[in-house]
């Protein structure tokens, strides 16, 4: 007779928090800029020096796209058409949803869990994003950096999320594609998973149960 397997010790959760960009949708400014017929030299210059993550992050902090475009155009007038296109065709920086992760989200939505989106995102594009991607209705709360004036990995946006969503940190899992964002969450006592693939996320979720009923998370 074979020995009985020892029970797996899983951690109970009552809240799962998702980042959006490159967790639920594919996002990269290159998806748009590559469509503009720019030669390789100019493309490298634009991505390295002009349409940078640092510039984009100001919009996630609350700066309007119009203001951001004006400031950047004044600095790089030779690229004014590309910069303006970034504003008018911003949704083309999104390639589409990551279907395997959306399937996971839908499965979790059927469980007695609180689902929260915690995202660095411009306030002026977020509502339209939610209209374009109906899976956003599965979340019980959206914590959007551009709306609250705070941005990951600033601990203050995590503290605000805890208050607004009444989180128990030790029963909260945060899924994000950036190590620094996960590290801040873990420093506050949250569980964290650095997203790279949906298969890896499924494996990580297997370590948890639903606090309300003790059943495996997935």
GROMACS .gro file of C-alpha atoms in nm:
model
  218
    1UNK     CA    1   0.000   0.000   0.000
    2UNK     CA    2   0.137   0.338  -0.093
    3UNK     CA    3   0.176   0.607   0.172
    4UNK     CA    4  -0.100   0.867   0.175
    5UNK     CA    5   0.011   1.203   0.038
    6UNK     CA    6   0.044   1.479   0.294
    7UNK     CA    7  -0.219   1.755   0.255
    8UNK     CA    8  -0.105   2.067   0.076
    9UNK     CA    9  -0.087   2.368   0.305
   10UNK     CA   10  -0.253   2.648   0.107
   11UNK     CA   11  -0.294   3.012   0.212
   12UNK     CA   12  -0.652   3.149   0.234
   13UNK     CA   13  -0.738   3.462   0.036
   14UNK     CA   14  -1.039   3.690   0.026
   15UNK     CA   15  -0.903   3.951  -0.222
   16UNK     CA   16  -0.716   3.921  -0.551
   17UNK     CA   17  -0.576   4.240  -0.707
   18UNK     CA   18  -0.474   4.266  -1.073
   19UNK     CA   19  -0.256   4.512  -1.257
   20UNK     CA   20  -0.387   4.574  -1.612
   21UNK     CA   21  -0.106   4.652  -1.858
   22UNK     CA   22   0.080   4.336  -1.967
   23UNK     CA   23  -0.123   4.128  -1.724
   24UNK     CA   24  -0.474   4.158  -1.871
   25UNK     CA   25  -0.390   4.338  -2.197
   26UNK     CA   26  -0.080   4.364  -2.412
   27UNK     CA   27   0.044   4.725  -2.389
   28UNK     CA   28   0.347   4.892  -2.543
   29UNK     CA   29   0.380   5.231  -2.721
   30UNK     CA   30   0.576   5.046  -2.990
   31UNK     CA   31   0.254   4.880  -3.108
   32UNK     CA   32   0.139   5.223  -3.232
   33UNK     CA   33   0.469   5.381  -3.334
   34UNK     CA   34   0.559   5.084  -3.555
   35UNK     CA   35   0.251   5.160  -3.768
   36UNK     CA   36   0.369   5.509  -3.862
   37UNK     CA   37   0.620   5.419  -4.132
   38UNK     CA   38   0.919   5.564  -3.948
   39UNK     CA   39   1.271   5.460  -4.049
   40UNK     CA   40   1.478   5.256  -3.802
   41UNK     CA   41   1.698   5.546  -3.692
   42UNK     CA   42   1.406   5.776  -3.612
   43UNK     CA   43   1.214   5.490  -3.448
   44UNK     CA   44   1.503   5.426  -3.208
   45UNK     CA   45   1.534   5.797  -3.131
   46UNK     CA   46   1.159   5.830  -3.064
   47UNK     CA   47   1.137   5.525  -2.838
   48UNK     CA   48   1.459   5.600  -2.647
   49UNK     CA   49   1.429   5.978  -2.607
   50UNK     CA   50   1.080   6.103  -2.696
   51UNK     CA   51   0.790   5.865  -2.628
   52UNK     CA   52   0.949   5.736  -2.308
   53UNK     CA   53   0.795   5.553  -2.015
   54UNK     CA   54   0.890   5.849  -1.795
   55UNK     CA   55   0.688   6.088  -2.015
   56UNK     CA   56   0.394   5.848  -2.029
   57UNK     CA   57   0.402   5.805  -1.650
   58UNK     CA   58   0.321   6.174  -1.601
   59UNK     CA   59  -0.020   6.103  -1.758
   60UNK     CA   60  -0.067   5.813  -1.519
   61UNK     CA   61  -0.001   6.059  -1.236
   62UNK     CA   62  -0.280   6.287  -1.361
   63UNK     CA   63  -0.130   6.518  -1.623
   64UNK     CA   64  -0.357   6.562  -1.923
   65UNK     CA   65  -0.251   6.421  -2.258
   66UNK     CA   66  -0.297   6.765  -2.413
   67UNK     CA   67  -0.050   6.918  -2.170
   68UNK     CA   68   0.193   6.631  -2.211
   69UNK     CA   69   0.183   6.659  -2.588
   70UNK     CA   70   0.240   7.035  -2.578
   71UNK     CA   71   0.541   7.003  -2.348
   72UNK     CA   72   0.699   6.725  -2.549
   73UNK     CA   73   0.633   6.897  -2.883
   74UNK     CA   74   0.809   7.208  -2.757
   75UNK     CA   75   1.113   6.992  -2.677
   76UNK     CA   76   1.101   6.783  -2.997
   77UNK     CA   77   0.920   6.990  -3.263
   78UNK     CA   78   1.061   6.768  -3.540
   79UNK     CA   79   0.846   6.482  -3.407
   80UNK     CA   80   0.526   6.679  -3.349
   81UNK     CA   81   0.314   6.455  -3.573
   82UNK     CA   82   0.424   6.138  -3.395
   83UNK     CA   83   0.365   6.294  -3.054
   84UNK     CA   84   0.016   6.413  -3.149
   85UNK     CA   85  -0.064   6.072  -3.297
   86UNK     CA   86   0.023   5.915  -2.964
   87UNK     CA   87  -0.258   6.120  -2.810
   88UNK     CA   88  -0.520   6.075  -3.081
   89UNK     CA   89  -0.452   5.704  -3.140
   90UNK     CA   90  -0.347   5.603  -2.788
   91UNK     CA   91  -0.569   5.293  -2.786
   92UNK     CA   92  -0.350   5.146  -3.060
   93UNK     CA   93  -0.078   5.108  -2.796
   94UNK     CA   94  -0.294   4.815  -2.676
   95UNK     CA   95  -0.264   4.503  -2.891
   96UNK     CA   96  -0.558   4.327  -2.726
   97UNK     CA   97  -0.649   4.126  -2.421
   98UNK     CA   98  -0.443   3.837  -2.284
   99UNK     CA   99  -0.715   3.578  -2.323
  100UNK     CA  100  -0.566   3.316  -2.091
  101UNK     CA  101  -0.547   3.567  -1.804
  102UNK     CA  102  -0.901   3.685  -1.874
  103UNK     CA  103  -1.013   3.323  -1.840
  104UNK     CA  104  -0.847   3.311  -1.497
  105UNK     CA  105  -1.015   3.638  -1.401
  106UNK     CA  106  -1.355   3.503  -1.505
  107UNK     CA  107  -1.303   3.187  -1.300
  108UNK     CA  108  -1.209   3.392  -0.994
  109UNK     CA  109  -1.516   3.612  -1.045
  110UNK     CA  110  -1.733   3.305  -0.981
  111UNK     CA  111  -1.582   3.259  -0.634
  112UNK     CA  112  -1.657   3.448  -0.311
  113UNK     CA  113  -1.362   3.683  -0.360
  114UNK     CA  114  -1.316   4.058  -0.385
  115UNK     CA  115  -1.152   4.144  -0.718
  116UNK     CA  116  -0.970   4.477  -0.750
  117UNK     CA  117  -0.788   4.645  -1.039
  118UNK     CA  118  -0.489   4.850  -0.917
  119UNK     CA  119  -0.339   5.025  -1.215
  120UNK     CA  120  -0.114   5.306  -1.330
  121UNK     CA  121  -0.347   5.454  -1.591
  122UNK     CA  122  -0.446   5.795  -1.725
  123UNK     CA  123  -0.780   5.910  -1.587
  124UNK     CA  124  -0.885   6.051  -1.923
  125UNK     CA  125  -0.851   5.718  -2.107
  126UNK     CA  126  -0.966   5.480  -1.835
  127UNK     CA  127  -1.343   5.505  -1.883
  128UNK     CA  128  -1.316   5.437  -2.256
  129UNK     CA  129  -1.081   5.149  -2.183
  130UNK     CA  130  -1.348   4.995  -1.958
  131UNK     CA  131  -1.606   5.039  -2.234
  132UNK     CA  132  -1.378   4.868  -2.486
  133UNK     CA  133  -1.288   4.579  -2.253
  134UNK     CA  134  -1.601   4.446  -2.079
  135UNK     CA  135  -1.402   4.216  -1.850
  136UNK     CA  136  -1.338   4.528  -1.640
  137UNK     CA  137  -1.694   4.490  -1.510
  138UNK     CA  138  -1.580   4.179  -1.321
  139UNK     CA  139  -1.390   4.395  -1.072
  140UNK     CA  140  -1.554   4.520  -0.755
  141UNK     CA  141  -1.325   4.825  -0.744
  142UNK     CA  142  -1.086   5.015  -0.970
  143UNK     CA  143  -0.797   5.204  -0.809
  144UNK     CA  144  -0.663   5.424  -1.090
  145UNK     CA  145  -0.344   5.625  -1.041
  146UNK     CA  146  -0.458   5.915  -1.259
  147UNK     CA  147  -0.771   5.955  -1.051
  148UNK     CA  148  -0.611   5.939  -0.708
  149UNK     CA  149  -0.287   6.126  -0.791
  150UNK     CA  150  -0.067   5.842  -0.668
  151UNK     CA  151   0.129   5.585  -0.867
  152UNK     CA  152   0.279   5.243  -0.807
  153UNK     CA  153   0.518   5.164  -0.648
  154UNK     CA  154   0.450   5.455  -0.409
  155UNK     CA  155   0.336   5.286  -0.085
  156UNK     CA  156   0.063   5.550  -0.048
  157UNK     CA  157  -0.145   5.403  -0.333
  158UNK     CA  158  -0.128   5.061  -0.164
  159UNK     CA  159  -0.235   5.218   0.166
  160UNK     CA  160  -0.524   5.391  -0.011
  161UNK     CA  161  -0.626   5.058  -0.169
  162UNK     CA  162  -0.624   4.892   0.172
  163UNK     CA  163  -0.854   5.160   0.314
  164UNK     CA  164  -1.096   5.185   0.024
  165UNK     CA  165  -1.129   4.808  -0.023
  166UNK     CA  166  -1.100   4.719   0.347
  167UNK     CA  167  -0.823   4.470   0.278
  168UNK     CA  168  -0.668   4.218   0.511
  169UNK     CA  169  -0.312   4.224   0.377
  170UNK     CA  170  -0.233   3.862   0.469
  171UNK     CA  171  -0.543   3.751   0.273
  172UNK     CA  172  -0.465   3.962  -0.033
  173UNK     CA  173  -0.279   3.856  -0.348
  174UNK     CA  174  -0.143   4.115  -0.592
  175UNK     CA  175  -0.057   4.024  -0.952
  176UNK     CA  176   0.166   4.268  -1.146
  177UNK     CA  177   0.430   4.238  -1.416
  178UNK     CA  178   0.681   4.465  -1.240
  179UNK     CA  179   0.903   4.343  -0.959
  180UNK     CA  180   0.919   4.684  -0.787
  181UNK     CA  181   0.539   4.703  -0.768
  182UNK     CA  182   0.519   4.354  -0.617
  183UNK     CA  183   0.798   4.427  -0.370
  184UNK     CA  184   0.609   4.723  -0.225
  185UNK     CA  185   0.297   4.509  -0.186
  186UNK     CA  186   0.495   4.239  -0.007
  187UNK     CA  187   0.648   4.498   0.224
  188UNK     CA  188   0.291   4.578   0.334
  189UNK     CA  189   0.216   4.213   0.405
  190UNK     CA  190   0.036   4.130   0.080
  191UNK     CA  191   0.112   3.815  -0.114
  192UNK     CA  192   0.256   3.890  -0.457
  193UNK     CA  193   0.308   3.726  -0.794
  194UNK     CA  194   0.527   3.876  -1.066
  195UNK     CA  195   0.334   3.800  -1.384
  196UNK     CA  196   0.514   3.669  -1.691
  197UNK     CA  197   0.281   3.400  -1.829
  198UNK     CA  198  -0.073   3.286  -1.762
  199UNK     CA  199   0.058   2.934  -1.700
  200UNK     CA  200   0.286   3.068  -1.428
  201UNK     CA  201  -0.005   3.256  -1.275
  202UNK     CA  202  -0.216   2.940  -1.263
  203UNK     CA  203   0.065   2.761  -1.085
  204UNK     CA  204   0.096   3.044  -0.833
  205UNK     CA  205  -0.278   3.050  -0.766
  206UNK     CA  206  -0.270   2.677  -0.685
  207UNK     CA  207  -0.095   2.770  -0.359
  208UNK     CA  208  -0.405   2.949  -0.227
  209UNK     CA  209  -0.758   2.873  -0.115
  210UNK     CA  210  -1.070   3.088  -0.092
  211UNK     CA  211  -1.098   3.203   0.268
  212UNK     CA  212  -1.479   3.191   0.262
  213UNK     CA  213  -1.509   2.820   0.180
  214UNK     CA  214  -1.160   2.670   0.201
  215UNK     CA  215  -1.175   2.544  -0.159
  216UNK     CA  216  -0.870   2.573  -0.387
  217UNK     CA  217  -0.855   2.908  -0.566
  218UNK     CA  218  -0.849   2.742  -0.910
   0.00000   0.00000   0.00000
